[in-house]
mmCIF file of C-alpha atoms in Angstrom:
data_model
loop_
_atom_site.group_PDB
_atom_site.id
_atom_site.type_symbol
_atom_site.label_atom_id
_atom_site.label_comp_id
_atom_site.label_asym_id
_atom_site.label_seq_id
_atom_site.Cartn_x
_atom_site.Cartn_y
_atom_site.Cartn_z
ATOM 1 C CA UNK U 9 94.585 43.858 139.681
ATOM 2 C CA UNK U 10 92.223 46.149 141.572
ATOM 3 C CA UNK U 11 88.840 47.315 140.361
ATOM 4 C CA UNK U 12 90.196 50.801 139.748
ATOM 5 C CA UNK U 13 93.083 49.428 137.660
ATOM 6 C CA UNK U 14 90.706 47.340 135.547
ATOM 7 C CA UNK U 15 88.489 50.290 134.744
ATOM 8 C CA UNK U 16 91.319 52.699 133.823
ATOM 9 C CA UNK U 17 91.657 51.744 130.103
ATOM 10 C CA UNK U 18 87.892 52.042 129.651
ATOM 11 C CA UNK U 19 87.886 55.505 131.182
ATOM 12 C CA UNK U 20 90.704 56.641 128.868
ATOM 13 C CA UNK U 21 88.846 55.367 125.799
ATOM 14 C CA UNK U 22 85.702 57.199 126.808
ATOM 15 C CA UNK U 23 87.589 60.488 127.142
ATOM 16 C CA UNK U 24 89.430 60.248 123.808
ATOM 17 C CA UNK U 25 86.391 59.114 121.818
ATOM 18 C CA UNK U 26 84.160 61.847 123.166
ATOM 19 C CA UNK U 27 82.866 64.333 120.585
ATOM 20 C CA UNK U 28 84.021 67.966 120.931
ATOM 21 C CA UNK U 29 81.409 69.976 122.750
ATOM 22 C CA UNK U 30 80.623 73.620 123.347
ATOM 23 C CA UNK U 31 82.889 76.299 121.838
ATOM 24 C CA UNK U 32 85.456 73.715 120.654
ATOM 25 C CA UNK U 33 82.913 72.029 118.406
ATOM 26 C CA UNK U 34 81.512 75.317 117.147
ATOM 27 C CA UNK U 35 85.007 76.522 116.200
ATOM 28 C CA UNK U 36 85.020 74.109 113.231
ATOM 29 C CA UNK U 37 81.870 75.555 111.685
ATOM 30 C CA UNK U 38 82.294 78.209 109.002
ATOM 31 C CA UNK U 39 79.659 80.890 108.662
ATOM 32 C CA UNK U 40 78.819 83.066 105.663
ATOM 33 C CA UNK U 41 80.931 85.848 107.167
ATOM 34 C CA UNK U 42 83.890 83.451 107.439
ATOM 35 C CA UNK U 43 83.574 82.686 103.728
ATOM 36 C CA UNK U 44 83.953 86.400 102.994
ATOM 37 C CA UNK U 45 87.036 86.538 105.247
ATOM 38 C CA UNK U 46 88.536 83.586 103.384
ATOM 39 C CA UNK U 47 87.730 85.331 100.105
ATOM 40 C CA UNK U 48 89.600 88.372 101.393
ATOM 41 C CA UNK U 49 92.647 86.232 102.216
ATOM 42 C CA UNK U 50 92.527 84.552 98.803
ATOM 43 C CA UNK U 51 92.379 87.932 97.027
ATOM 44 C CA UNK U 52 95.462 89.084 98.938
ATOM 45 C CA UNK U 53 97.325 85.884 98.055
ATOM 46 C CA UNK U 54 96.389 86.170 94.372
ATOM 47 C CA UNK U 55 97.489 89.803 94.371
ATOM 48 C CA UNK U 56 100.946 88.776 95.597
ATOM 49 C CA UNK U 57 101.056 85.970 93.019
ATOM 50 C CA UNK U 58 100.265 88.392 90.188
ATOM 51 C CA UNK U 59 103.055 90.748 91.260
ATOM 52 C CA UNK U 60 105.523 87.884 91.727
ATOM 53 C CA UNK U 61 104.650 86.490 88.300
ATOM 54 C CA UNK U 62 105.484 89.840 86.704
ATOM 55 C CA UNK U 63 109.042 89.552 88.088
ATOM 56 C CA UNK U 64 109.371 85.822 87.310
ATOM 57 C CA UNK U 65 108.284 86.427 83.742
ATOM 58 C CA UNK U 66 111.001 89.037 83.223
ATOM 59 C CA UNK U 67 113.620 86.630 84.624
ATOM 60 C CA UNK U 68 112.436 83.845 82.315
ATOM 61 C CA UNK U 69 112.742 86.137 79.308
ATOM 62 C CA UNK U 70 116.184 87.345 80.500
ATOM 63 C CA UNK U 71 115.008 90.945 80.468
ATOM 64 C CA UNK U 72 115.544 93.711 83.040
ATOM 65 C CA UNK U 73 112.475 93.902 85.242
ATOM 66 C CA UNK U 74 110.163 96.875 84.845
ATOM 67 C CA UNK U 75 106.831 97.188 86.635
ATOM 68 C CA UNK U 76 104.038 96.409 84.158
ATOM 69 C CA UNK U 77 100.897 98.534 84.738
ATOM 70 C CA UNK U 78 98.682 95.608 83.748
ATOM 71 C CA UNK U 79 100.006 93.457 86.586
ATOM 72 C CA UNK U 80 99.747 96.301 89.076
ATOM 73 C CA UNK U 81 96.201 97.056 87.951
ATOM 74 C CA UNK U 82 95.164 93.412 88.370
ATOM 75 C CA UNK U 83 96.783 93.240 91.809
ATOM 76 C CA UNK U 84 95.031 96.403 92.962
ATOM 77 C CA UNK U 85 91.643 95.197 91.683
ATOM 78 C CA UNK U 86 92.128 91.991 93.698
ATOM 79 C CA UNK U 87 92.940 94.043 96.797
ATOM 80 C CA UNK U 88 89.810 96.135 96.263
ATOM 81 C CA UNK U 89 87.721 92.977 95.963
ATOM 82 C CA UNK U 90 89.328 91.785 99.194
ATOM 83 C CA UNK U 91 88.496 95.109 100.833
ATOM 84 C CA UNK U 92 84.872 94.698 99.730
ATOM 85 C CA UNK U 93 84.783 91.240 101.330
ATOM 86 C CA UNK U 94 86.285 92.745 104.478
ATOM 87 C CA UNK U 95 83.626 95.459 104.533
ATOM 88 C CA UNK U 96 80.789 92.953 104.229
ATOM 89 C CA UNK U 97 82.004 90.182 106.549
ATOM 90 C CA UNK U 98 81.242 92.194 109.663
ATOM 91 C CA UNK U 99 77.840 93.231 108.337
ATOM 92 C CA UNK U 100 76.973 89.627 107.453
ATOM 93 C CA UNK U 101 78.188 88.378 110.850
ATOM 94 C CA UNK U 102 75.943 90.868 112.663
ATOM 95 C CA UNK U 103 72.977 90.170 110.389
ATOM 96 C CA UNK U 104 73.111 86.370 110.410
ATOM 97 C CA UNK U 105 75.569 84.338 112.489
ATOM 98 C CA UNK U 106 79.201 84.673 113.529
ATOM 99 C CA UNK U 107 81.351 81.620 114.176
ATOM 100 C CA UNK U 108 83.634 81.186 117.167
ATOM 101 C CA UNK U 109 86.713 81.915 115.045
ATOM 102 C CA UNK U 110 85.249 84.726 112.935
ATOM 103 C CA UNK U 111 87.275 87.549 114.489
ATOM 104 C CA UNK U 112 90.541 85.587 114.215
ATOM 105 C CA UNK U 113 89.863 84.693 110.572
ATOM 106 C CA UNK U 114 89.130 88.338 109.797
ATOM 107 C CA UNK U 115 92.401 89.549 111.321
ATOM 108 C CA UNK U 116 94.482 86.835 109.644
ATOM 109 C CA UNK U 117 92.940 87.626 106.259
ATOM 110 C CA UNK U 118 93.625 91.343 106.770
ATOM 111 C CA UNK U 119 97.298 90.609 107.490
ATOM 112 C CA UNK U 120 97.591 88.904 104.098
ATOM 113 C CA UNK U 121 95.578 91.347 101.989
ATOM 114 C CA UNK U 122 96.366 94.666 103.665
ATOM 115 C CA UNK U 123 99.674 93.939 105.378
ATOM 116 C CA UNK U 124 101.788 91.572 103.327
ATOM 117 C CA UNK U 125 100.345 92.310 99.857
ATOM 118 C CA UNK U 126 100.934 96.115 99.903
ATOM 119 C CA UNK U 127 104.362 95.574 101.493
ATOM 120 C CA UNK U 128 105.262 93.214 98.648
ATOM 121 C CA UNK U 129 103.910 95.761 96.183
ATOM 122 C CA UNK U 130 106.331 98.356 97.573
ATOM 123 C CA UNK U 131 109.224 95.922 96.969
ATOM 124 C CA UNK U 132 108.134 95.249 93.368
ATOM 125 C CA UNK U 133 107.596 98.971 92.772
ATOM 126 C CA UNK U 134 110.860 100.372 94.132
ATOM 127 C CA UNK U 135 113.139 97.385 94.731
ATOM 128 C CA UNK U 136 114.373 97.076 91.138
ATOM 129 C CA UNK U 137 115.489 100.652 90.551
ATOM 130 C CA UNK U 138 118.957 102.030 91.347
ATOM 131 C CA UNK U 139 117.382 105.355 92.348
ATOM 132 C CA UNK U 140 116.282 103.975 95.720
ATOM 133 C CA UNK U 141 118.621 102.060 98.085
ATOM 134 C CA UNK U 142 117.270 98.550 98.535
ATOM 135 C CA UNK U 143 117.608 98.632 102.351
ATOM 136 C CA UNK U 144 115.344 101.699 102.374
ATOM 137 C CA UNK U 145 112.787 99.877 100.225
ATOM 138 C CA UNK U 146 112.813 96.857 102.524
ATOM 139 C CA UNK U 147 112.519 99.072 105.603
ATOM 140 C CA UNK U 148 109.524 100.896 104.124
ATOM 141 C CA UNK U 149 107.848 97.620 103.138
ATOM 142 C CA UNK U 150 108.588 96.122 106.551
ATOM 143 C CA UNK U 151 107.132 99.160 108.300
ATOM 144 C CA UNK U 152 103.852 98.715 106.410
ATOM 145 C CA UNK U 153 103.662 95.036 107.350
ATOM 146 C CA UNK U 154 104.627 95.486 111.018
ATOM 147 C CA UNK U 155 102.379 98.522 111.496
ATOM 148 C CA UNK U 156 99.490 96.551 110.043
ATOM 149 C CA UNK U 157 100.112 93.618 112.384
ATOM 150 C CA UNK U 158 100.344 95.930 115.409
ATOM 151 C CA UNK U 159 97.224 97.769 114.265
ATOM 152 C CA UNK U 160 95.202 94.551 114.045
ATOM 153 C CA UNK U 161 96.495 93.233 117.373
ATOM 154 C CA UNK U 162 95.584 96.492 119.100
ATOM 155 C CA UNK U 163 92.158 96.484 117.462
ATOM 156 C CA UNK U 164 91.524 93.046 118.969
ATOM 157 C CA UNK U 165 92.580 94.174 122.463
ATOM 158 C CA UNK U 166 91.649 97.867 122.780
ATOM 159 C CA UNK U 167 88.209 99.372 122.301
ATOM 160 C CA UNK U 168 87.728 103.136 122.107
ATOM 161 C CA UNK U 169 84.986 104.884 124.084
ATOM 162 C CA UNK U 170 83.529 106.387 120.913
ATOM 163 C CA UNK U 171 83.512 103.055 119.064
ATOM 164 C CA UNK U 172 85.674 104.499 116.272
ATOM 165 C CA UNK U 173 88.952 103.060 115.031
ATOM 166 C CA UNK U 174 92.123 104.004 116.895
ATOM 167 C CA UNK U 175 94.681 104.570 114.176
ATOM 168 C CA UNK U 176 94.282 104.418 110.416
ATOM 169 C CA UNK U 177 92.332 101.229 109.529
ATOM 170 C CA UNK U 178 94.591 98.755 107.771
ATOM 171 C CA UNK U 179 92.478 98.500 104.562
ATOM 172 C CA UNK U 180 92.607 102.287 104.167
ATOM 173 C CA UNK U 181 96.338 102.271 104.907
ATOM 174 C CA UNK U 182 96.885 99.605 102.254
ATOM 175 C CA UNK U 183 94.878 101.565 99.673
ATOM 176 C CA UNK U 184 96.917 104.687 100.435
ATOM 177 C CA UNK U 185 100.158 102.760 99.879
ATOM 178 C CA UNK U 186 98.675 101.546 96.600
ATOM 179 C CA UNK U 187 97.784 105.147 95.678
ATOM 180 C CA UNK U 188 101.400 106.229 96.166
ATOM 181 C CA UNK U 189 102.668 103.313 94.099
ATOM 182 C CA UNK U 190 100.207 104.036 91.285
ATOM 183 C CA UNK U 191 100.714 107.806 91.295
ATOM 184 C CA UNK U 192 104.476 108.315 91.650
ATOM 185 C CA UNK U 193 107.652 106.938 90.150
ATOM 186 C CA UNK U 194 109.925 105.283 92.738
ATOM 187 C CA UNK U 195 112.403 107.625 94.388
ATOM 188 C CA UNK U 196 113.637 108.373 97.875
ATOM 189 C CA UNK U 197 111.074 111.179 98.250
ATOM 190 C CA UNK U 198 108.147 109.001 97.190
ATOM 191 C CA UNK U 199 109.188 106.117 99.456
ATOM 192 C CA UNK U 200 109.363 108.307 102.575
ATOM 193 C CA UNK U 201 105.567 108.984 102.775
ATOM 194 C CA UNK U 202 105.057 105.241 103.212
ATOM 195 C CA UNK U 203 106.610 105.578 106.664
ATOM 196 C CA UNK U 204 103.998 108.232 107.422
ATOM 197 C CA UNK U 205 101.206 105.807 106.536
ATOM 198 C CA UNK U 206 102.734 103.177 108.815
ATOM 199 C CA UNK U 207 102.815 105.764 111.618
ATOM 200 C CA UNK U 208 99.153 106.687 111.107
ATOM 201 C CA UNK U 209 98.171 103.022 111.447
ATOM 202 C CA UNK U 210 99.779 102.727 114.896
ATOM 203 C CA UNK U 211 98.862 106.264 116.022
ATOM 204 C CA UNK U 212 96.135 107.156 118.523
ATOM 205 C CA UNK U 213 94.207 109.253 116.007
ATOM 206 C CA UNK U 214 90.586 108.071 115.862
ATOM 207 C CA UNK U 215 89.080 107.360 112.457
ATOM 208 C CA UNK U 216 85.287 107.071 112.030
ATOM 209 C CA UNK U 217 83.947 103.541 111.640
ATOM 210 C CA UNK U 218 81.953 103.072 108.408
ATOM 211 C CA UNK U 219 78.310 102.657 109.446
ATOM 212 C CA UNK U 220 75.073 103.302 107.593
ATOM 213 C CA UNK U 221 75.538 105.977 104.939
ATOM 214 C CA UNK U 222 79.297 106.075 105.524
ATOM 215 C CA UNK U 223 79.573 102.330 104.814
ATOM 216 C CA UNK U 224 77.566 102.823 101.613
ATOM 217 C CA UNK U 225 79.887 105.684 100.617
ATOM 218 C CA UNK U 226 82.962 103.515 101.255
ATOM 219 C CA UNK U 227 81.509 100.709 99.116
ATOM 220 C CA UNK U 228 80.696 103.167 96.326
ATOM 221 C CA UNK U 229 84.240 104.544 96.539
ATOM 222 C CA UNK U 230 85.649 101.009 96.108
ATOM 223 C CA UNK U 231 83.434 100.306 93.107
ATOM 224 C CA UNK U 232 84.463 103.582 91.468
ATOM 225 C CA UNK U 233 88.127 102.670 92.020
ATOM 226 C CA UNK U 234 87.596 99.248 90.445
ATOM 227 C CA UNK U 235 85.972 100.906 87.410
ATOM 228 C CA UNK U 236 88.807 103.442 87.097
ATOM 229 C CA UNK U 237 91.447 100.707 87.368
ATOM 230 C CA UNK U 238 89.691 98.631 84.729
ATOM 231 C CA UNK U 239 89.607 101.579 82.326
ATOM 232 C CA UNK U 240 93.269 102.316 83.038
ATOM 233 C CA UNK U 241 94.449 98.700 82.667
ATOM 234 C CA UNK U 242 92.508 98.346 79.407
ATOM 235 C CA UNK U 243 94.349 101.347 77.968
ATOM 236 C CA UNK U 244 91.168 103.271 77.265
ATOM 237 C CA UNK U 245 91.145 107.039 76.786
ATOM 238 C CA UNK U 246 91.239 109.003 80.033
ATOM 239 C CA UNK U 247 92.453 106.036 82.091
ATOM 240 C CA UNK U 248 95.655 107.737 83.224
ATOM 241 C CA UNK U 249 93.745 110.821 84.371
ATOM 242 C CA UNK U 250 91.224 108.733 86.305
ATOM 243 C CA UNK U 251 93.981 106.840 88.114
ATOM 244 C CA UNK U 252 95.772 110.053 89.081
ATOM 245 C CA UNK U 253 92.578 111.720 90.312
ATOM 246 C CA UNK U 254 91.586 108.648 92.342
ATOM 247 C CA UNK U 255 95.046 108.297 93.898
ATOM 248 C CA UNK U 256 95.202 111.983 94.811
ATOM 249 C CA UNK U 257 91.736 111.801 96.399
ATOM 250 C CA UNK U 258 92.746 108.741 98.440
ATOM 251 C CA UNK U 259 95.889 110.429 99.763
ATOM 252 C CA UNK U 260 94.009 113.676 100.446
ATOM 253 C CA UNK U 261 91.251 111.840 102.328
ATOM 254 C CA UNK U 262 93.694 109.962 104.569
ATOM 255 C CA UNK U 263 95.592 113.194 105.253
ATOM 256 C CA UNK U 264 92.462 115.276 105.907
ATOM 257 C CA UNK U 265 90.791 112.952 108.428
ATOM 258 C CA UNK U 266 93.450 113.250 111.168
ATOM 259 C CA UNK U 267 93.580 117.024 110.673
ATOM 260 C CA UNK U 268 89.792 117.225 111.043
ATOM 261 C CA UNK U 269 89.881 115.027 114.149
ATOM 262 C CA UNK U 270 92.593 117.149 115.735
ATOM 263 C CA UNK U 271 90.658 120.341 114.977
ATOM 264 C CA UNK U 272 87.478 118.823 116.421
ATOM 265 C CA UNK U 273 89.261 117.810 119.625
ATOM 266 C CA UNK U 274 90.809 121.266 119.937
ATOM 267 C CA UNK U 275 87.393 122.909 119.567
ATOM 268 C CA UNK U 276 85.959 120.509 122.144
ATOM 269 C CA UNK U 277 88.688 121.349 124.639
ATOM 270 C CA UNK U 278 88.005 125.062 124.112
ATOM 271 C CA UNK U 279 84.299 124.548 124.790
ATOM 272 C CA UNK U 280 85.055 122.573 127.948
ATOM 273 C CA UNK U 281 87.419 125.323 129.097
ATOM 274 C CA UNK U 282 84.752 127.976 128.489
ATOM 275 C CA UNK U 283 82.168 125.939 130.384
ATOM 276 C CA UNK U 284 84.516 125.469 133.332
ATOM 277 C CA UNK U 285 85.267 129.229 133.400
ATOM 278 C CA UNK U 286 81.543 130.031 133.220
ATOM 279 C CA UNK U 287 80.677 127.679 136.099
ATOM 280 C CA UNK U 288 83.532 129.068 138.207
ATOM 281 C CA UNK U 289 81.980 132.567 137.909
#
């Protein structure tokens, strides 16, 4: 046996027993921001469990399934808590420390809470009524999930020059789907707008990123929604009105932003055209 052959097993042992170094070792450390991302994922999972339990309970009691507002209210509150975690995880990561897998954890959590959970909510909402063909319900739910996945993948790969979001952010898209579910009874005409929300998520329309006062306004909006949902789920006076007002405002806000952006871009193009005409003179 040669000297090289004798040393080969020792070399192999040294390589396998070596501690992970650099980015590989850091990837196993969770930061405070990662804990918020995991909380977001857990809220999305619990939201799905609550909705699934509402259907399982009806099957156990041998009753026709009907969407119970209490279960929907609990599921939506969990999604709002997840959205709050999602809002804060980026702020915490910038303020303190971000781990090597922070961005991946954030996107995976968003897929659960704002992709799969609202898609499942659409199935529970409209999948048990004869008024809406089940293939249409599944297509609408699938469009929400797939648009959300594409939206997150594009967010990870494409950065806009302005720093704003390209396409409707997935948490806002999920909340708009929830607003439709909470506001309208299932029918073909109320399922169709869900396709519009899926389109906005994969569109090139730029939505402002919540920073500073806008982030504070978004957080306040979430807290108000949680309060309204709690009042509604508890059956207190005025709960139905609060839910309808909040849902209408959510849909109106999502519809108004792209219109405002398009008008702003049109005005900007007009100013550029005027400047070019003035310089040509």
